[in-house]
PDB file of C-alpha atoms in Angstrom:
ATOM      1  CA  GLU A   1      -5.172  10.212   0.850  1.00  0.00           C
ATOM      2  CA  THR A   2      -1.885   8.804   2.147  1.00  0.00           C
ATOM      3  CA  GLY A   3       0.513   9.825  -0.619  1.00  0.00           C
ATOM      4  CA  VAL A   4       1.402   6.178  -1.254  1.00  0.00           C
ATOM      5  CA  THR A   5       0.387   5.085  -4.737  1.00  0.00           C
ATOM      6  CA  GLN A   6       0.301   1.611  -6.205  1.00  0.00           C
ATOM      7  CA  SER A   7      -0.032   0.490  -9.794  1.00  0.00           C
ATOM      8  CA  PRO A   8      -1.845  -1.083 -11.395  1.00  0.00           C
ATOM      9  CA  THR A   9      -5.050  -1.123  -9.338  1.00  0.00           C
ATOM     10  CA  HIS A  10      -6.305  -4.344 -10.885  1.00  0.00           C
ATOM     11  CA  LEU A  11      -4.535  -7.090 -12.805  1.00  0.00           C
ATOM     12  CA  ILE A  12      -5.487 -10.460 -14.253  1.00  0.00           C
ATOM     13  CA  LYS A  13      -2.751 -12.985 -14.989  1.00  0.00           C
ATOM     14  CA  THR A  14      -2.591 -16.607 -16.045  1.00  0.00           C
ATOM     15  CA  ARG A  15      -1.112 -19.326 -13.861  1.00  0.00           C
ATOM     16  CA  GLY A  16       2.624 -19.677 -14.507  1.00  0.00           C
ATOM     17  CA  GLN A  17       3.089 -16.084 -15.638  1.00  0.00           C
ATOM     18  CA  GLN A  18       5.165 -13.435 -13.921  1.00  0.00           C
ATOM     19  CA  VAL A  19       3.900 -10.128 -12.513  1.00  0.00           C
ATOM     20  CA  THR A  20       5.432  -6.862 -11.333  1.00  0.00           C
ATOM     21  CA  LEU A  21       3.596  -4.561  -8.947  1.00  0.00           C
ATOM     22  CA  ARG A  22       4.753  -1.035  -8.205  1.00  0.00           C
ATOM     23  CA  CYS A  23       4.635   1.241  -5.189  1.00  0.00           C
ATOM     24  CA  SER A  24       5.570   4.911  -4.922  1.00  0.00           C
ATOM     25  CA  SER A  25       6.305   5.811  -1.332  1.00  0.00           C
ATOM     26  CA  GLN A  26       5.196   8.984   0.378  1.00  0.00           C
ATOM     27  CA  SER A  27       7.577  11.911   0.024  1.00  0.00           C
ATOM     28  CA  GLY A  28      10.279  11.757   2.715  1.00  0.00           C
ATOM     29  CA  HIS A  29       9.781   8.056   3.406  1.00  0.00           C
ATOM     30  CA  ASN A  30      12.638   5.581   2.954  1.00  0.00           C
ATOM     31  CA  THR A  31      11.058   2.253   3.918  1.00  0.00           C
ATOM     32  CA  VAL A  32       8.527   0.154   2.023  1.00  0.00           C
ATOM     33  CA  SER A  33       6.789  -2.957   3.339  1.00  0.00           C
ATOM     34  CA  TRP A  34       4.731  -5.304   1.186  1.00  0.00           C
ATOM     35  CA  TYR A  35       1.748  -7.350   2.349  1.00  0.00           C
ATOM     36  CA  GLN A  36      -0.509  -9.949   0.749  1.00  0.00           C
ATOM     37  CA  GLN A  37      -4.166  -9.992   1.783  1.00  0.00           C
ATOM     38  CA  ALA A  38      -6.209 -12.963   0.625  1.00  0.00           C
ATOM     39  CA  LEU A  39      -9.991 -12.659   0.642  1.00  0.00           C
ATOM     40  CA  GLY A  40     -11.366 -12.802   4.181  1.00  0.00           C
ATOM     41  CA  GLN A  41      -7.904 -12.764   5.753  1.00  0.00           C
ATOM     42  CA  GLY A  42      -5.690 -10.175   7.372  1.00  0.00           C
ATOM     43  CA  PRO A  43      -2.641  -8.845   5.521  1.00  0.00           C
ATOM     44  CA  GLN A  44       0.450 -11.054   5.671  1.00  0.00           C
ATOM     45  CA  PHE A  45       3.913  -9.493   5.722  1.00  0.00           C
ATOM     46  CA  ILE A  46       5.942 -10.412   2.617  1.00  0.00           C
ATOM     47  CA  PHE A  47       9.114  -8.321   3.020  1.00  0.00           C
ATOM     48  CA  GLN A  48      10.418  -4.870   3.756  1.00  0.00           C
ATOM     49  CA  TYR A  49      12.939  -2.682   1.941  1.00  0.00           C
ATOM     50  CA  TYR A  50      14.976  -0.067   3.760  1.00  0.00           C
ATOM     51  CA  ARG A  51      17.305   2.186   1.775  1.00  0.00           C
ATOM     52  CA  GLU A  52      17.349  -0.226  -1.190  1.00  0.00           C
ATOM     53  CA  GLU A  53      18.143  -3.350   0.881  1.00  0.00           C
ATOM     54  CA  GLU A  54      15.788  -6.121   2.005  1.00  0.00           C
ATOM     55  CA  ASN A  55      15.255  -5.709   5.733  1.00  0.00           C
ATOM     56  CA  GLY A  56      13.178  -8.647   6.870  1.00  0.00           C
ATOM     57  CA  ARG A  57      11.049 -11.229   5.114  1.00  0.00           C
ATOM     58  CA  GLY A  58       7.903 -13.131   6.040  1.00  0.00           C
ATOM     59  CA  ASN A  59       7.065 -16.731   5.238  1.00  0.00           C
ATOM     60  CA  PHE A  60       6.913 -16.407   1.449  1.00  0.00           C
ATOM     61  CA  PRO A  61       8.805 -18.497  -1.143  1.00  0.00           C
ATOM     62  CA  PRO A  62      11.729 -17.093  -3.176  1.00  0.00           C
ATOM     63  CA  ARG A  63       9.499 -16.593  -6.218  1.00  0.00           C
ATOM     64  CA  PHE A  64       8.344 -13.469  -4.365  1.00  0.00           C
ATOM     65  CA  SER A  65      11.108 -10.912  -4.820  1.00  0.00           C
ATOM     66  CA  GLY A  66      11.456  -7.188  -4.662  1.00  0.00           C
ATOM     67  CA  LEU A  67      13.469  -4.107  -5.381  1.00  0.00           C
ATOM     68  CA  GLN A  68      13.741  -0.637  -3.973  1.00  0.00           C
ATOM     69  CA  PHE A  69      15.037   2.202  -6.098  1.00  0.00           C
ATOM     70  CA  PRO A  70      17.137   5.264  -5.121  1.00  0.00           C
ATOM     71  CA  ASN A  71      13.935   7.354  -4.960  1.00  0.00           C
ATOM     72  CA  TYR A  72      12.602   4.725  -2.473  1.00  0.00           C
ATOM     73  CA  SER A  73       9.845   3.509  -4.754  1.00  0.00           C
ATOM     74  CA  SER A  74       9.570  -0.265  -4.826  1.00  0.00           C
ATOM     75  CA  GLU A  75       8.557  -3.236  -6.944  1.00  0.00           C
ATOM     76  CA  LEU A  76       7.171  -6.609  -5.971  1.00  0.00           C
ATOM     77  CA  ASN A  77       7.819  -9.399  -8.465  1.00  0.00           C
ATOM     78  CA  VAL A  78       6.080 -12.744  -8.379  1.00  0.00           C
ATOM     79  CA  ASN A  79       7.258 -15.546 -10.680  1.00  0.00           C
ATOM     80  CA  ALA A  80       5.434 -18.737 -11.663  1.00  0.00           C
ATOM     81  CA  LEU A  81       2.063 -17.440 -10.510  1.00  0.00           C
ATOM     82  CA  GLU A  82      -0.243 -19.848  -8.724  1.00  0.00           C
ATOM     83  CA  LEU A  83      -3.992 -19.598  -8.233  1.00  0.00           C
ATOM     84  CA  ASP A  84      -3.437 -18.988  -4.489  1.00  0.00           C
ATOM     85  CA  ASP A  85      -1.486 -15.839  -5.313  1.00  0.00           C
ATOM     86  CA  SER A  86      -4.805 -14.156  -6.087  1.00  0.00           C
ATOM     87  CA  ALA A  87      -5.054 -11.446  -3.442  1.00  0.00           C
ATOM     88  CA  LEU A  88      -4.904  -7.748  -2.643  1.00  0.00           C
ATOM     89  CA  TYR A  89      -1.262  -6.670  -2.515  1.00  0.00           C
ATOM     90  CA  LEU A  90      -0.584  -3.739  -0.237  1.00  0.00           C
ATOM     91  CA  CYS A  91       2.474  -1.623   0.208  1.00  0.00           C
ATOM     92  CA  ALA A  92       3.114   0.651   3.162  1.00  0.00           C
ATOM     93  CA  SER A  93       5.752   3.362   3.372  1.00  0.00           C
ATOM     94  CA  SER A  94       7.373   4.948   6.409  1.00  0.00           C
ATOM     95  CA  PHE A  95      10.500   6.756   7.511  1.00  0.00           C
ATOM     96  CA  SER A  96      12.978   4.759   9.566  1.00  0.00           C
ATOM     97  CA  THR A  97      16.428   5.217  10.994  1.00  0.00           C
ATOM     98  CA  LEU A  98      17.675   1.789  11.993  1.00  0.00           C
ATOM     99  CA  PHE A  99      20.596   3.322  13.888  1.00  0.00           C
ATOM    100  CA  THR A 100      18.272   4.946  16.414  1.00  0.00           C
ATOM    101  CA  GLY A 101      15.332   2.633  15.941  1.00  0.00           C
ATOM    102  CA  LEU A 102      13.099   5.598  15.133  1.00  0.00           C
ATOM    103  CA  THR A 103      10.242   4.820  12.822  1.00  0.00           C
ATOM    104  CA  THR A 104       7.228   6.872  11.809  1.00  0.00           C
ATOM    105  CA  GLU A 105       3.719   5.660  11.171  1.00  0.00           C
ATOM    106  CA  ALA A 106       3.437   3.509   8.056  1.00  0.00           C
ATOM    107  CA  PHE A 107       0.794   4.463   5.507  1.00  0.00           C
ATOM    108  CA  PHE A 108      -0.808   1.973   3.149  1.00  0.00           C
ATOM    109  CA  GLY A 109      -1.387   2.504  -0.535  1.00  0.00           C
ATOM    110  CA  GLN A 110      -4.744   1.645  -2.083  1.00  0.00           C
ATOM    111  CA  GLY A 111      -3.535  -1.815  -3.100  1.00  0.00           C
ATOM    112  CA  THR A 112      -3.326  -3.875  -6.280  1.00  0.00           C
ATOM    113  CA  ARG A 113      -5.966  -6.555  -6.766  1.00  0.00           C
ATOM    114  CA  LEU A 114      -4.281  -9.511  -8.517  1.00  0.00           C
ATOM    115  CA  THR A 115      -6.394 -12.298  -9.966  1.00  0.00           C
ATOM    116  CA  VAL A 116      -4.666 -15.448 -11.240  1.00  0.00           C
ATOM    117  CA  VAL A 117      -6.741 -17.622 -13.564  1.00  0.00           C
TER     118      VAL A 117
ATOM    119  CA  GLN B   1      -2.393 -21.414  17.587  1.00  0.00           C
ATOM    120  CA  LYS B   2      -2.578 -18.318  15.413  1.00  0.00           C
ATOM    121  CA  GLU B   3      -0.214 -15.493  16.322  1.00  0.00           C
ATOM    122  CA  VAL B   4      -3.033 -12.933  16.456  1.00  0.00           C
ATOM    123  CA  GLU B   5      -6.606 -14.100  17.014  1.00  0.00           C
ATOM    124  CA  GLN B   6      -9.818 -12.195  16.515  1.00  0.00           C
ATOM    125  CA  ASN B   7     -13.452 -13.248  16.416  1.00  0.00           C
ATOM    126  CA  SER B   8     -14.340 -12.977  12.721  1.00  0.00           C
ATOM    127  CA  GLY B   9     -17.904 -11.889  13.492  1.00  0.00           C
ATOM    128  CA  PRO B  10     -20.040 -10.512  12.094  1.00  0.00           C
ATOM    129  CA  LEU B  11     -20.645  -8.342  15.136  1.00  0.00           C
ATOM    130  CA  SER B  12     -23.873  -6.353  14.958  1.00  0.00           C
ATOM    131  CA  VAL B  13     -24.326  -3.315  17.199  1.00  0.00           C
ATOM    132  CA  PRO B  14     -27.211  -0.817  17.297  1.00  0.00           C
ATOM    133  CA  GLU B  15     -26.426   2.763  16.308  1.00  0.00           C
ATOM    134  CA  GLY B  16     -25.397   4.797  19.338  1.00  0.00           C
ATOM    135  CA  ALA B  17     -24.285   1.769  21.359  1.00  0.00           C
ATOM    136  CA  ILE B  18     -20.746   0.719  22.318  1.00  0.00           C
ATOM    137  CA  ALA B  19     -18.976  -1.741  20.021  1.00  0.00           C
ATOM    138  CA  SER B  20     -16.356  -3.923  21.712  1.00  0.00           C
ATOM    139  CA  LEU B  21     -13.704  -5.677  19.622  1.00  0.00           C
ATOM    140  CA  ASN B  22     -11.206  -8.114  21.086  1.00  0.00           C
ATOM    141  CA  CYS B  23      -7.850  -9.538  20.089  1.00  0.00           C
ATOM    142  CA  THR B  24      -5.358 -11.945  21.675  1.00  0.00           C
ATOM    143  CA  TYR B  25      -1.759 -12.508  20.624  1.00  0.00           C
ATOM    144  CA  SER B  26       0.724 -15.281  21.278  1.00  0.00           C
ATOM    145  CA  ASP B  27       4.138 -13.547  21.136  1.00  0.00           C
ATOM    146  CA  ARG B  28       4.998 -12.220  24.606  1.00  0.00           C
ATOM    147  CA  GLY B  29       7.782 -10.156  23.018  1.00  0.00           C
ATOM    148  CA  SER B  30       5.276  -7.959  21.177  1.00  0.00           C
ATOM    149  CA  GLN B  31       5.846  -4.257  21.831  1.00  0.00           C
ATOM    150  CA  SER B  32       3.423  -2.389  19.572  1.00  0.00           C
ATOM    151  CA  PHE B  33      -0.291  -2.909  19.052  1.00  0.00           C
ATOM    152  CA  PHE B  34      -2.535  -1.400  16.430  1.00  0.00           C
ATOM    153  CA  TRP B  35      -6.132  -1.299  15.309  1.00  0.00           C
ATOM    154  CA  TYR B  36      -6.880  -0.755  11.636  1.00  0.00           C
ATOM    155  CA  ARG B  37     -10.227  -0.167   9.981  1.00  0.00           C
ATOM    156  CA  GLN B  38     -10.764  -1.579   6.503  1.00  0.00           C
ATOM    157  CA  TYR B  39     -13.757  -0.810   4.357  1.00  0.00           C
ATOM    158  CA  SER B  40     -14.688  -3.368   1.722  1.00  0.00           C
ATOM    159  CA  GLY B  41     -12.301  -3.190  -1.237  1.00  0.00           C
ATOM    160  CA  LYS B  42     -10.130  -0.522   0.413  1.00  0.00           C
ATOM    161  CA  SER B  43      -6.756  -0.582   2.152  1.00  0.00           C
ATOM    162  CA  PRO B  44      -6.389  -0.643   5.961  1.00  0.00           C
ATOM    163  CA  GLU B  45      -6.462   2.684   7.786  1.00  0.00           C
ATOM    164  CA  LEU B  46      -4.730   3.083  11.147  1.00  0.00           C
ATOM    165  CA  ILE B  47      -7.147   4.270  13.835  1.00  0.00           C
ATOM    166  CA  MET B  48      -5.352   3.497  17.112  1.00  0.00           C
ATOM    167  CA  SER B  49      -1.925   2.523  18.363  1.00  0.00           C
ATOM    168  CA  ILE B  50      -1.034   1.514  21.915  1.00  0.00           C
ATOM    169  CA  TYR B  51       2.299   0.580  23.474  1.00  0.00           C
ATOM    170  CA  SER B  52       1.723   0.497  27.256  1.00  0.00           C
ATOM    171  CA  ASN B  53      -0.669  -1.371  29.512  1.00  0.00           C
ATOM    172  CA  GLY B  54      -3.907   0.452  30.205  1.00  0.00           C
ATOM    173  CA  ASP B  55      -6.301   2.548  28.179  1.00  0.00           C
ATOM    174  CA  LYS B  56      -5.711   5.052  25.408  1.00  0.00           C
ATOM    175  CA  GLU B  57      -8.562   7.237  24.235  1.00  0.00           C
ATOM    176  CA  ASP B  58      -8.920   9.125  20.958  1.00  0.00           C
ATOM    177  CA  GLY B  59     -12.319  10.641  20.317  1.00  0.00           C
ATOM    178  CA  ARG B  60     -14.910   7.873  20.230  1.00  0.00           C
ATOM    179  CA  PHE B  61     -12.230   5.170  20.218  1.00  0.00           C
ATOM    180  CA  THR B  62     -10.536   3.596  23.254  1.00  0.00           C
ATOM    181  CA  ALA B  63      -7.809   0.978  22.963  1.00  0.00           C
ATOM    182  CA  GLN B  64      -7.046  -1.230  25.951  1.00  0.00           C
ATOM    183  CA  LEU B  65      -3.886  -3.304  26.407  1.00  0.00           C
ATOM    184  CA  ASN B  66      -3.128  -6.008  28.948  1.00  0.00           C
ATOM    185  CA  LYS B  67       0.293  -7.521  28.226  1.00  0.00           C
ATOM    186  CA  ALA B  68       0.050 -10.024  31.087  1.00  0.00           C
ATOM    187  CA  SER B  69      -3.092 -11.495  29.536  1.00  0.00           C
ATOM    188  CA  GLN B  70      -1.823 -10.862  25.974  1.00  0.00           C
ATOM    189  CA  TYR B  71      -5.054  -9.096  25.189  1.00  0.00           C
ATOM    190  CA  VAL B  72      -5.911  -5.962  23.225  1.00  0.00           C
ATOM    191  CA  SER B  73      -9.348  -4.478  22.761  1.00  0.00           C
ATOM    192  CA  LEU B  74     -10.999  -1.591  20.958  1.00  0.00           C
ATOM    193  CA  LEU B  75     -14.121   0.148  22.165  1.00  0.00           C
ATOM    194  CA  ILE B  76     -16.127   2.372  19.839  1.00  0.00           C
ATOM    195  CA  ARG B  77     -18.565   4.634  21.653  1.00  0.00           C
ATOM    196  CA  ASP B  78     -21.677   6.155  20.078  1.00  0.00           C
ATOM    197  CA  SER B  79     -21.372   3.778  17.110  1.00  0.00           C
ATOM    198  CA  GLN B  80     -22.290   5.245  13.738  1.00  0.00           C
ATOM    199  CA  PRO B  81     -23.280   3.465  10.500  1.00  0.00           C
ATOM    200  CA  SER B  82     -20.001   4.752   9.023  1.00  0.00           C
ATOM    201  CA  ASP B  83     -18.174   2.585  11.584  1.00  0.00           C
ATOM    202  CA  SER B  84     -19.386  -0.513   9.715  1.00  0.00           C
ATOM    203  CA  ALA B  85     -16.173  -2.110   8.465  1.00  0.00           C
ATOM    204  CA  THR B  86     -13.691  -4.872   9.206  1.00  0.00           C
ATOM    205  CA  TYR B  87     -11.406  -4.098  12.135  1.00  0.00           C
ATOM    206  CA  LEU B  88      -7.937  -5.599  12.030  1.00  0.00           C
ATOM    207  CA  CYS B  89      -5.742  -6.064  15.089  1.00  0.00           C
ATOM    208  CA  ALA B  90      -1.985  -6.017  14.421  1.00  0.00           C
ATOM    209  CA  VAL B  91       1.099  -6.483  16.596  1.00  0.00           C
ATOM    210  CA  ASN B  92       4.831  -5.892  16.182  1.00  0.00           C
ATOM    211  CA  ARG B  93       7.905  -7.084  18.108  1.00  0.00           C
ATOM    212  CA  ASN B  94       9.414  -3.663  17.554  1.00  0.00           C
ATOM    213  CA  PHE B  95       8.139  -0.170  18.194  1.00  0.00           C
ATOM    214  CA  GLY B  96       6.347   1.156  15.141  1.00  0.00           C
ATOM    215  CA  ASN B  97       3.892  -0.274  12.657  1.00  0.00           C
ATOM    216  CA  GLU B  98       6.228  -1.889  10.160  1.00  0.00           C
ATOM    217  CA  LYS B  99       6.503  -5.681   9.732  1.00  0.00           C
ATOM    218  CA  LEU B 100       3.127  -6.168  11.338  1.00  0.00           C
ATOM    219  CA  THR B 101       1.405  -9.446  12.166  1.00  0.00           C
ATOM    220  CA  PHE B 102      -2.319  -9.098  11.571  1.00  0.00           C
ATOM    221  CA  GLY B 103      -5.330 -11.007  12.782  1.00  0.00           C
ATOM    222  CA  THR B 104      -8.034 -12.051  10.336  1.00  0.00           C
ATOM    223  CA  GLY B 105     -10.257  -9.138  11.343  1.00  0.00           C
ATOM    224  CA  THR B 106     -13.704  -8.712  12.877  1.00  0.00           C
ATOM    225  CA  ARG B 107     -16.534  -7.567  10.642  1.00  0.00           C
ATOM    226  CA  LEU B 108     -18.607  -4.928  12.448  1.00  0.00           C
ATOM    227  CA  THR B 109     -22.071  -3.857  11.316  1.00  0.00           C
ATOM    228  CA  ILE B 110     -23.797  -0.879  12.926  1.00  0.00           C
ATOM    229  CA  ILE B 111     -27.566  -1.214  12.677  1.00  0.00           C
ATOM    230  CA  PRO B 112     -29.407   2.126  12.200  1.00  0.00           C
TER     231      PRO B 112
END
């Protein structure tokens, strides 16, 4: 049990719809990273939020967006869903201080399985 | 060329034997290297991290890093059926396991 929780655990959406996935970070953590893991593939980095600001983004289109709230929980929003967006979406939380470069181990949540039909 | 390459397997190893998992990476600026274990339908679990050339041992697990050859490996001694999982290699340009680049994983099966 990592203390990182994601909701919902499973979701089915129709192509073209929009979806919001949620992640509650572990207590004391201020950084959340989101990953997409397609079937049979390794996780791919989508973006990271540090203290409510986006701090790095992978090779994903703008229809993938996010937010981080003052309590450091985070949302991943995907607009105009495509069939290829079907995947396991993972969030990982950690504690970072960019000033010193210190970062603790990142823990993954259990993931949200998104199916687009 | 993929940034992180792993043999997808499946790799079958008898119970009690040594399982050897390999990974190569393309970015010479990589600083941090990780091995994750992922059971089917579950999220990845960090089992080893390594930052310097050489070996790092933790229980039955040994990670090996060779930055000159851009090669990372994981050895699992005395393999158990519970070790059957997909093993993901991940690298990072920074220290720490945020913003990771993962390989596709190697599926390991331990045969009782």
